[in-house]
Coordinates of N, CA and C in Angstrom, one line a residue:
Chain O
M149 N -133.4 8.9 32.5 CA -132.2 9.7 32.7 C -132.7 11.1 33.0
P150 N -132.5 11.6 34.2 CA -133.0 13.0 34.5 C -132.1 14.0 33.8
R151 N -132.7 15.2 33.4 CA -131.9 16.2 32.8 C -130.8 16.8 33.8
S152 N -129.8 17.4 33.2 CA -128.8 18.0 34.1 C -129.4 19.1 34.9
P153 N -129.0 19.3 36.1 CA -129.6 20.4 36.9 C -129.0 21.8 36.5
V154 N -128.1 21.8 35.6 CA -127.4 23.0 35.3 C -127.6 23.4 33.8
T155 N -128.0 24.6 33.5 CA -128.2 25.0 32.1 C -127.5 26.4 32.0
I156 N -126.7 26.5 30.9 CA -126.1 27.8 30.6 C -126.8 28.2 29.3
Q157 N -127.4 29.4 29.2 CA -128.2 29.7 28.0 C -128.2 31.2 27.8
Q158 N -128.5 31.6 26.6 CA -128.7 33.1 26.3 C -130.1 33.5 26.6
A159 N -131.0 32.6 26.5 CA -132.4 33.0 26.7 C -132.7 33.3 28.1
D160 N -133.8 34.0 28.3 CA -134.3 34.3 29.6 C -134.9 33.0 30.2
F161 N -135.2 33.1 31.5 CA -135.8 31.9 32.2 C -137.1 32.4 33.0
D162 N -137.9 31.4 33.4 CA -139.1 31.7 34.1 C -139.1 31.0 35.4
L163 N -139.1 31.7 36.5 CA -139.0 31.2 37.8 C -140.1 30.2 38.1
S164 N -141.4 30.6 37.8 CA -142.5 29.7 38.1 C -142.4 28.4 37.4
A165 N -142.0 28.4 36.2 CA -141.9 27.2 35.4 C -140.9 26.3 36.0
E166 N -139.8 26.9 36.4 CA -138.6 26.1 36.9 C -139.0 25.5 38.3
V167 N -139.7 26.2 39.1 CA -140.1 25.7 40.4 C -141.1 24.6 40.2
A168 N -142.1 24.8 39.3 CA -143.1 23.8 39.1 C -142.5 22.5 38.6
A169 N -141.5 22.6 37.7 CA -140.8 21.4 37.2 C -140.0 20.7 38.3
L170 N -139.4 21.5 39.2 CA -138.6 20.9 40.3 C -139.5 20.2 41.3
R171 N -140.7 20.7 41.6 CA -141.6 20.2 42.6 C -142.5 19.0 42.0
D172 N -142.5 18.9 40.7 CA -143.5 18.0 40.0 C -143.3 16.6 40.5
G173 N -144.3 16.0 41.1 CA -144.3 14.6 41.5 C -143.5 14.3 42.8
D174 N -142.9 15.3 43.4 CA -142.1 15.1 44.6 C -142.8 15.6 45.9
A175 N -143.6 14.7 46.5 CA -144.4 15.1 47.7 C -143.5 15.2 49.0
Q176 N -142.2 14.9 48.9 CA -141.4 15.0 50.0 C -141.0 16.5 50.2
V177 N -141.2 17.3 49.2 CA -140.7 18.7 49.3 C -141.7 19.5 50.2
G178 N -141.1 20.2 51.2 CA -141.9 21.0 52.0 C -141.4 22.5 52.0
A179 N -140.3 22.7 51.2 CA -139.7 24.1 51.2 C -139.0 24.3 49.8
V180 N -139.3 25.5 49.3 CA -138.6 25.8 48.0 C -137.9 27.2 48.3
A181 N -136.6 27.3 48.1 CA -135.9 28.6 48.2 C -135.3 28.9 46.9
S182 N -135.4 30.2 46.5 CA -134.9 30.5 45.2 C -134.2 31.9 45.3
F183 N -133.2 32.0 44.4 CA -132.5 33.3 44.3 C -132.4 33.7 42.8
I184 N -132.6 34.9 42.5 CA -132.4 35.4 41.1 C -131.5 36.6 41.2
G185 N -130.4 36.6 40.4 CA -129.5 37.8 40.3 C -129.9 38.5 39.0
T186 N -129.9 39.9 39.1 CA -130.3 40.7 38.0 C -129.3 41.7 37.7
V187 N -129.3 42.3 36.5 CA -128.4 43.3 36.0 C -128.8 44.7 36.6
R188 N -127.9 45.3 37.3 CA -128.1 46.7 37.9 C -127.7 47.7 36.8
D189 N -128.3 48.9 36.9 CA -128.0 50.0 36.0 C -126.8 50.9 36.5
R190 N -126.3 50.5 37.7 CA -125.1 51.3 38.2 C -124.1 50.3 38.7
S191 N -122.8 50.6 38.6 CA -121.8 49.8 39.2 C -120.6 50.7 39.4
E192 N -120.0 50.6 40.6 CA -118.8 51.3 40.9 C -118.9 52.8 40.5
G193 N -120.1 53.4 40.8 CA -120.2 54.8 40.5 C -120.5 55.2 39.1
S194 N -120.6 54.3 38.2 CA -120.9 54.6 36.8 C -122.3 54.0 36.4
S195 N -122.9 54.7 35.4 CA -124.1 54.1 34.9 C -123.7 53.0 34.0
V196 N -124.5 51.9 33.9 CA -124.3 50.7 33.1 C -125.4 50.6 32.1
S197 N -125.1 50.6 30.8 CA -126.1 50.6 29.8 C -126.3 49.2 29.2
A198 N -125.3 48.3 29.3 CA -125.4 47.0 28.8 C -124.3 46.1 29.5
M199 N -124.5 44.8 29.4 CA -123.5 43.9 29.9 C -123.3 42.7 29.0
E200 N -122.1 42.2 28.9 CA -121.8 41.0 28.1 C -121.2 40.0 29.1
L201 N -121.8 38.8 29.0 CA -121.3 37.7 29.9 C -120.6 36.6 29.1
E202 N -119.4 36.4 29.5 CA -118.6 35.3 28.8 C -118.5 34.1 29.8
H203 N -118.3 32.9 29.3 CA -118.0 31.8 30.2 C -117.1 30.8 29.5
Y204 N -116.8 29.7 30.2 CA -115.9 28.7 29.7 C -116.7 27.5 29.5
P205 N -117.2 27.2 28.3 CA -118.2 26.1 28.1 C -117.5 24.8 28.5
G206 N -118.3 24.0 29.1 CA -117.8 22.7 29.6 C -117.3 22.8 31.1
M207 N -116.3 23.7 31.3 CA -115.9 23.9 32.7 C -117.0 24.5 33.6
T208 N -117.8 25.4 33.0 CA -118.8 26.0 33.8 C -119.8 25.0 34.3
E209 N -120.3 24.1 33.4 CA -121.3 23.1 33.8 C -120.6 22.2 34.9
R210 N -119.4 21.7 34.6 CA -118.7 20.8 35.6 C -118.6 21.5 36.9
A211 N -118.1 22.7 36.9 CA -117.9 23.4 38.2 C -119.2 23.5 39.0
I212 N -120.3 23.9 38.4 CA -121.5 24.1 39.1 C -122.1 22.7 39.5
E213 N -121.9 21.7 38.7 CA -122.4 20.3 39.1 C -121.6 19.9 40.4
S214 N -120.3 20.2 40.4 CA -119.6 19.8 41.6 C -120.0 20.6 42.8
M215 N -120.4 21.8 42.6 CA -120.9 22.6 43.7 C -122.2 22.0 44.3
I216 N -123.0 21.5 43.4 CA -124.3 20.9 43.8 C -124.0 19.6 44.6
D217 N -123.0 18.8 44.1 CA -122.6 17.6 44.9 C -122.1 18.0 46.3
E218 N -121.4 19.1 46.4 CA -120.9 19.6 47.7 C -122.1 20.0 48.6
A219 N -123.1 20.7 48.0 CA -124.2 21.1 48.7 C -125.0 19.9 49.2
R220 N -125.1 18.8 48.4 CA -125.8 17.6 48.9 C -125.1 17.0 50.1
Q221 N -123.8 17.1 50.2 CA -123.0 16.6 51.3 C -123.3 17.3 52.6
R222 N -123.6 18.6 52.4 CA -123.8 19.5 53.6 C -125.2 19.7 54.1
F223 N -126.2 19.6 53.1 CA -127.6 19.9 53.5 C -128.5 18.8 53.0
H224 N -129.6 18.7 53.7 CA -130.6 17.7 53.3 C -131.5 18.4 52.2
I225 N -131.2 18.1 51.0 CA -132.0 18.8 49.9 C -132.6 17.7 49.0
C226 N -133.7 18.1 48.3 CA -134.3 17.2 47.4 C -133.7 17.4 46.0
S227 N -133.9 18.6 45.4 CA -133.4 18.8 44.1 C -132.9 20.3 43.9
V228 N -132.1 20.5 42.9 CA -131.5 21.8 42.6 C -131.7 22.1 41.2
R229 N -131.9 23.4 40.9 CA -131.9 23.9 39.5 C -131.0 25.1 39.4
V230 N -130.1 25.2 38.5 CA -129.2 26.4 38.3 C -129.3 26.7 36.8
I231 N -129.7 28.0 36.6 CA -129.6 28.5 35.2 C -128.8 29.8 35.2
H232 N -127.8 29.9 34.3 CA -127.0 31.1 34.3 C -127.0 31.6 32.8
R233 N -127.4 32.8 32.6 CA -127.4 33.4 31.2 C -126.0 33.9 30.8
V234 N -125.7 33.8 29.5 CA -124.5 34.4 28.9 C -124.9 35.2 27.7
G235 N -123.9 36.0 27.2 CA -124.2 36.8 26.0 C -124.6 38.2 26.4
A236 N -125.4 38.9 25.6 CA -125.7 40.3 25.8 C -126.9 40.4 26.7
L237 N -126.7 41.2 27.8 CA -127.8 41.5 28.7 C -128.0 43.0 29.0
M238 N -129.2 43.3 29.4 CA -129.5 44.8 29.6 C -129.8 44.9 31.1
P239 N -129.7 46.2 31.6 CA -130.2 46.4 33.0 C -131.6 45.9 33.2
R240 N -131.8 45.3 34.4 CA -133.0 44.7 34.8 C -133.2 43.3 34.3
D241 N -132.4 42.9 33.4 CA -132.5 41.5 32.9 C -132.1 40.5 34.0
Q242 N -132.7 39.3 34.0 CA -132.3 38.3 34.9 C -131.0 37.7 34.4
I243 N -130.1 37.4 35.4 CA -128.8 36.8 35.0 C -128.7 35.3 35.5
V244 N -129.0 35.1 36.7 CA -128.8 33.7 37.3 C -130.0 33.3 38.2
L245 N -130.3 32.0 38.1 CA -131.4 31.5 39.0 C -130.8 30.3 39.7
V246 N -131.1 30.2 41.0 CA -130.8 29.0 41.8 C -132.1 28.7 42.5
V247 N -132.6 27.4 42.4 CA -133.7 27.0 43.1 C -133.3 25.7 43.9
V248 N -133.7 25.6 45.1 CA -133.4 24.4 45.9 C -134.7 24.0 46.6
T249 N -135.0 22.7 46.5 CA -136.1 22.1 47.2 C -135.6 21.2 48.4
S250 N -136.4 21.2 49.5 CA -136.0 20.5 50.6 C -137.2 20.1 51.4
A251 N -137.1 19.2 52.4 CA -138.2 18.9 53.3 C -138.5 20.1 54.1
H252 N -137.5 20.8 54.6 CA -137.7 21.9 55.5 C -136.9 23.1 55.1
R253 N -137.4 24.3 55.5 CA -136.9 25.6 55.0 C -135.4 25.8 55.3
H254 N -134.9 25.4 56.5 CA -133.6 25.7 56.8 C -132.6 25.2 55.8
D255 N -132.7 24.0 55.4 CA -131.7 23.4 54.5 C -131.9 24.1 53.1
A256 N -133.1 24.4 52.7 CA -133.3 25.0 51.4 C -132.7 26.4 51.4
F257 N -132.9 27.2 52.4 CA -132.3 28.6 52.5 C -130.8 28.4 52.4
Q258 N -130.3 27.6 53.3 CA -128.8 27.5 53.5 C -128.1 27.0 52.2
A259 N -128.7 26.0 51.6 CA -128.1 25.4 50.3 C -128.2 26.5 49.2
C260 N -129.2 27.2 49.1 CA -129.4 28.3 48.1 C -128.3 29.3 48.2
E261 N -128.1 29.8 49.5 CA -127.0 30.8 49.7 C -125.6 30.2 49.5
F262 N -125.4 29.0 49.9 CA -124.1 28.3 49.7 C -123.8 28.2 48.2
L263 N -124.8 27.8 47.4 CA -124.5 27.6 46.0 C -124.2 29.0 45.4
M264 N -124.9 30.0 45.8 CA -124.6 31.3 45.2 C -123.2 31.8 45.6
D265 N -122.9 31.7 46.9 CA -121.5 32.1 47.3 C -120.4 31.3 46.6
Y266 N -120.7 30.0 46.3 CA -119.7 29.2 45.6 C -119.6 29.7 44.2
L267 N -120.8 29.8 43.5 CA -120.8 30.2 42.1 C -120.1 31.5 41.8
K268 N -120.3 32.5 42.8 CA -119.7 33.8 42.5 C -118.2 33.8 42.4
T269 N -117.6 32.8 43.1 CA -116.1 32.9 43.2 C -115.4 31.7 42.4
Q270 N -116.2 30.7 42.0 CA -115.6 29.5 41.5 C -116.1 29.0 40.1
A271 N -117.2 29.7 39.7 CA -117.7 29.3 38.3 C -117.1 30.2 37.3
P272 N -116.6 29.7 36.2 CA -115.9 30.6 35.2 C -116.8 31.4 34.3
F273 N -117.3 32.5 34.9 CA -118.0 33.5 34.2 C -117.3 34.9 34.3
W274 N -117.4 35.7 33.3 CA -116.8 37.0 33.4 C -117.8 38.1 32.8
K275 N -118.0 39.2 33.5 CA -118.9 40.2 33.1 C -118.1 41.4 32.6
K276 N -118.6 41.9 31.5 CA -118.1 43.1 30.9 C -119.2 44.2 30.8
E277 N -119.0 45.3 31.4 CA -120.1 46.3 31.5 C -119.8 47.4 30.4
T278 N -120.8 48.0 29.9 CA -120.7 49.2 29.0 C -121.1 50.4 29.8
T279 N -120.2 51.3 30.0 CA -120.5 52.5 30.8 C -120.2 53.7 29.8
P280 N -120.6 55.0 30.3 CA -120.3 56.2 29.4 C -118.8 56.3 29.1
D281 N -117.9 55.7 29.9 CA -116.5 55.8 29.5 C -116.0 54.6 28.7
G282 N -116.9 53.8 28.2 CA -116.5 52.6 27.4 C -116.8 51.3 28.1
A283 N -116.4 50.2 27.5 CA -116.6 48.9 28.1 C -115.5 48.5 29.0
R284 N -115.8 47.9 30.2 CA -114.8 47.5 31.1 C -115.1 46.1 31.7
W285 N -114.1 45.3 32.0 CA -114.3 44.1 32.7 C -114.6 44.3 34.2
V286 N -115.5 43.6 34.7 CA -115.8 43.8 36.2 C -114.8 43.2 37.0
D287 N -114.3 43.9 38.1 CA -113.3 43.3 39.0 C -114.0 42.4 40.0
A288 N -113.3 41.3 40.3 CA -113.8 40.4 41.4 C -113.7 41.1 42.7
R289 N -114.6 40.7 43.6 CA -114.7 41.4 44.9 C -114.2 40.4 46.0
Q290 N -113.4 41.0 46.9 CA -112.9 40.2 48.0 C -114.0 39.8 49.0
A291 N -115.1 40.6 49.0 CA -116.2 40.3 49.9 C -116.8 39.0 49.4
D292 N -116.7 38.7 48.1 CA -117.3 37.4 47.7 C -116.5 36.2 48.2
D293 N -115.1 36.4 48.2 CA -114.3 35.3 48.8 C -114.6 35.1 50.3
A294 N -114.9 36.3 51.0 CA -115.2 36.2 52.4 C -116.5 35.5 52.6
A295 N -117.4 35.7 51.7 CA -118.7 35.0 51.8 C -118.6 33.5 51.7
L296 N -117.7 33.0 50.8 CA -117.5 31.6 50.7 C -116.7 31.1 51.9
A297 N -115.8 31.9 52.4 CA -115.0 31.5 53.6 C -115.9 31.2 54.8
R298 N -117.0 31.9 54.9 CA -117.9 31.6 56.0 C -118.4 30.1 56.0
W299 N -118.4 29.5 54.9 CA -118.8 28.1 54.8 C -117.6 27.1 55.1
G300 N -116.5 27.7 55.5 CA -115.3 26.9 55.7 C -114.5 26.6 54.5
L301 N -114.8 27.3 53.4 CA -114.0 27.0 52.1 C -113.1 28.2 51.9
K302 N -111.8 27.9 51.9 CA -110.8 29.0 51.6 C -110.3 28.7 50.2
M303 N -111.0 29.4 49.2 CA -110.6 29.3 47.8 C -110.7 30.6 47.2
D304 N -109.5 31.4 47.4 CA -109.5 32.8 47.0 C -109.6 32.9 45.5
N305 N -110.4 33.9 45.1 CA -110.6 34.2 43.7 C -110.1 35.7 43.4
A306 N -110.6 36.6 44.2 CA -110.3 38.0 43.9 C -108.9 38.3 44.5
A307 N -108.5 37.7 45.6 CA -107.2 38.1 46.3 C -106.0 38.0 45.4
Chain L
M150 N -94.8 17.0 25.0 CA -96.2 16.8 25.1 C -97.0 17.9 24.4
K151 N -98.0 17.5 23.7 CA -98.8 18.5 23.0 C -100.0 18.9 24.0
I152 N -100.1 20.2 24.2 CA -101.2 20.7 25.0 C -101.9 21.8 24.3
Q153 N -103.1 22.1 24.8 CA -103.9 23.2 24.3 C -104.0 24.3 25.4
V154 N -103.8 25.5 25.1 CA -103.8 26.6 26.0 C -105.0 27.6 25.6
R155 N -105.9 27.8 26.6 CA -107.0 28.7 26.3 C -107.0 29.9 27.2
Y156 N -107.5 31.0 26.6 CA -107.6 32.2 27.4 C -109.0 32.8 27.4
F157 N -109.4 33.4 28.5 CA -110.8 34.0 28.5 C -110.8 35.4 29.0
A158 N -111.9 36.1 28.7 CA -112.2 37.5 29.1 C -111.0 38.4 28.7
S159 N -110.5 39.2 29.6 CA -109.5 40.2 29.2 C -108.2 39.5 28.6
L160 N -107.9 38.3 29.1 CA -106.7 37.6 28.5 C -107.0 37.2 27.1
R161 N -108.2 36.8 26.8 CA -108.6 36.3 25.5 C -108.5 37.5 24.5
E162 N -108.9 38.7 25.0 CA -108.9 39.9 24.1 C -107.4 40.2 23.7
A163 N -106.5 40.0 24.7 CA -105.1 40.4 24.4 C -104.3 39.3 23.7
L164 N -104.6 38.0 24.0 CA -103.7 36.9 23.6 C -104.4 36.0 22.6
G165 N -105.7 36.2 22.3 CA -106.4 35.2 21.4 C -107.0 34.2 22.2
S166 N -107.9 33.4 21.6 CA -108.7 32.5 22.4 C -108.0 31.2 22.7
Q167 N -107.1 30.7 21.8 CA -106.4 29.5 22.2 C -105.2 29.3 21.3
E168 N -104.3 28.4 21.7 CA -103.1 28.1 20.9 C -102.7 26.7 21.3
A169 N -102.1 26.0 20.3 CA -101.5 24.6 20.6 C -100.1 24.8 21.0
M170 N -99.6 24.1 21.9 CA -98.1 24.2 22.3 C -97.5 22.8 22.5
D171 N -96.2 22.8 22.4 CA -95.4 21.6 22.7 C -94.6 21.9 23.9
V172 N -94.7 21.1 25.0 CA -93.9 21.4 26.2 C -93.2 20.1 26.6
E173 N -92.2 20.2 27.4 CA -91.4 19.1 27.8 C -92.2 18.3 28.9
A174 N -92.0 17.0 28.9 CA -92.6 16.1 29.9 C -92.2 16.7 31.3
G175 N -93.1 16.6 32.2 CA -92.8 17.1 33.6 C -93.1 18.6 33.8
T176 N -93.5 19.3 32.8 CA -93.8 20.7 32.9 C -95.1 20.8 33.8
T177 N -95.0 21.8 34.8 CA -96.1 22.1 35.6 C -96.9 23.3 35.0
L178 N -98.0 23.5 35.6 CA -98.8 24.7 35.2 C -98.1 26.0 35.4
G179 N -97.4 26.1 36.5 CA -96.6 27.3 36.8 C -95.5 27.5 35.9
A180 N -94.8 26.4 35.5 CA -93.7 26.5 34.6 C -94.2 26.9 33.2
L181 N -95.3 26.4 32.8 CA -95.9 26.8 31.6 C -96.2 28.3 31.6
R182 N -96.8 28.8 32.7 CA -97.0 30.3 32.8 C -95.7 31.1 32.6
D183 N -94.6 30.6 33.3 CA -93.3 31.2 33.2 C -92.8 31.2 31.7
Q184 N -93.0 30.1 31.0 CA -92.6 30.0 29.6 C -93.3 31.1 28.8
L185 N -94.6 31.2 29.0 CA -95.4 32.2 28.3 C -95.0 33.6 28.6
I186 N -94.7 33.9 29.9 CA -94.2 35.2 30.3 C -92.9 35.5 29.6
A187 N -92.0 34.5 29.4 CA -90.7 34.7 28.8 C -90.8 35.1 27.3
R188 N -92.0 34.9 26.7 CA -92.1 35.4 25.3 C -92.1 36.9 25.2
G189 N -92.3 37.5 26.4 CA -92.4 39.0 26.4 C -93.7 39.5 25.8
G190 N -93.7 40.8 25.5 CA -94.9 41.4 24.9 C -96.2 41.3 25.7
E191 N -97.3 41.0 25.0 CA -98.6 41.0 25.7 C -98.6 39.8 26.7
H192 N -98.0 38.7 26.3 CA -98.0 37.5 27.2 C -97.3 37.9 28.5
A193 N -96.2 38.6 28.5 CA -95.5 39.0 29.7 C -96.3 39.9 30.5
R194 N -97.0 40.8 29.8 CA -97.8 41.8 30.6 C -99.1 41.1 31.2
C195 N -99.8 40.3 30.4 CA -101.0 39.8 30.9 C -100.9 38.7 32.0
L196 N -99.8 37.9 31.9 CA -99.6 36.8 32.8 C -98.6 37.1 33.9
A197 N -98.1 38.3 33.9 CA -97.1 38.7 34.9 C -97.4 38.2 36.3
R198 N -96.3 37.7 37.0 CA -96.5 37.3 38.4 C -96.9 38.6 39.2
G199 N -97.8 38.4 40.1 CA -98.3 39.6 40.8 C -99.6 40.1 40.3
R200 N -99.9 39.7 39.0 CA -101.2 40.0 38.5 C -102.2 38.9 38.9
A201 N -103.4 39.2 39.1 CA -104.4 38.2 39.5 C -104.8 37.4 38.3
V202 N -104.2 36.2 38.1 CA -104.5 35.3 37.0 C -104.9 34.0 37.6
R203 N -106.0 33.4 37.2 CA -106.5 32.1 37.7 C -106.2 31.1 36.6
S204 N -106.2 29.8 36.9 CA -105.9 28.8 35.9 C -106.7 27.5 36.2
A205 N -106.9 26.8 35.1 CA -107.6 25.5 35.2 C -106.8 24.5 34.4
L206 N -106.9 23.2 34.8 CA -106.3 22.1 34.1 C -107.4 21.1 33.8
D207 N -107.6 20.8 32.5 CA -108.7 19.9 32.1 C -110.1 20.4 32.7
Q208 N -110.3 21.7 32.7 CA -111.6 22.3 33.1 C -111.9 22.2 34.6
V209 N -110.8 22.1 35.4 CA -111.0 22.1 36.8 C -110.0 23.2 37.4
M210 N -110.4 24.0 38.3 CA -109.4 25.0 38.8 C -108.2 24.3 39.3
A211 N -107.0 24.9 39.0 CA -105.8 24.2 39.4 C -104.7 25.3 39.7
D212 N -103.7 25.0 40.5 CA -102.7 26.0 40.8 C -101.4 25.6 40.1
D213 N -100.3 26.4 40.4 CA -99.0 26.3 39.7 C -98.4 24.9 39.8
T214 N -98.7 24.2 40.9 CA -98.0 22.9 41.2 C -98.6 21.8 40.3
A215 N -99.7 22.0 39.6 CA -100.4 20.9 38.9 C -99.5 20.5 37.7
P216 N -99.2 19.2 37.6 CA -98.4 18.6 36.5 C -99.2 18.5 35.3
L217 N -98.7 18.9 34.1 CA -99.4 18.8 32.9 C -99.2 17.4 32.3
H218 N -100.0 17.0 31.4 CA -99.9 15.7 30.7 C -100.2 15.9 29.2
D219 N -99.8 14.9 28.5 CA -100.1 15.0 27.0 C -101.5 15.2 26.8
R220 N -101.8 16.1 25.9 CA -103.2 16.5 25.5 C -104.0 17.3 26.6
A221 N -103.2 17.8 27.5 CA -103.9 18.6 28.6 C -104.5 19.8 28.0
E222 N -105.6 20.2 28.6 CA -106.3 21.5 28.3 C -106.0 22.5 29.5
V223 N -105.2 23.5 29.2 CA -104.9 24.5 30.2 C -105.6 25.7 29.9
A224 N -106.1 26.4 30.9 CA -106.7 27.7 30.7 C -106.2 28.8 31.7
F225 N -106.0 30.0 31.2 CA -105.7 31.1 32.0 C -106.8 32.2 31.9
F226 N -107.2 32.8 33.0 CA -108.2 33.8 33.0 C -108.2 34.7 34.2
P227 N -108.8 35.8 34.2 CA -108.9 36.7 35.3 C -109.8 36.1 36.4
P228 N -109.8 36.6 37.6 CA -110.7 36.2 38.6 C -112.2 36.2 38.1
V229 N -113.0 35.3 38.5 CA -114.3 35.1 37.9 C -115.3 36.1 38.5
T230 N -116.3 36.5 37.7 CA -117.2 37.6 38.2 C -118.7 37.2 37.8
G231 N -119.1 36.0 37.8 CA -120.4 35.6 37.5 C -121.4 35.9 38.6
G232 N -122.6 35.4 38.4 CA -123.6 35.4 39.4 C -124.5 36.7 39.4

């Protein structure tokens, strides 16, 4: 029974270890594409000193697993790994990892971007930033809805 | 029908993390939101029509038309901001 491709955790992650695990024993892989999202120290014109990430346990994993199923319908990919951190994070910390392996680069690049566009607007995570004016919930961006719409998916989040 | 209603992020801070409710058979997700708004107070403010509130039924994104069922798990939350 293979482990789930999705992990929600407080702990940090290691890109090299995750790539190695995904490639292990799979000689069909000819391309590995990865994305890491990190915490910025500025947002909407304010400095950010800390971030708290909340999620909906259970729904989060289900939502991302169904995104991976959708990616498999659209692209020729071998395997996928998604790790998203929750809890207290600091500027420069890693937040999210998406790794996709494929026979060729085009599908790996595309699937990685597709999964991030999908996750940004459809996975139940919420960020709260600490700024000099106090803590505030981050507003969803319509640009993220537009990014998902490029793939032919009209599923508004921010609007 | 007995259902569980959960709130997340800014809605959780204002309304608490969850509550058990009893609703009539045939209630839709949108009708449930209207019932909660009708309580007034923080519920009316946080769930007001025109505010960006997303919802899920049994841990899958769902809209106002979704029919609820006995033991349904409903959630209300602001637009998501992960990644």
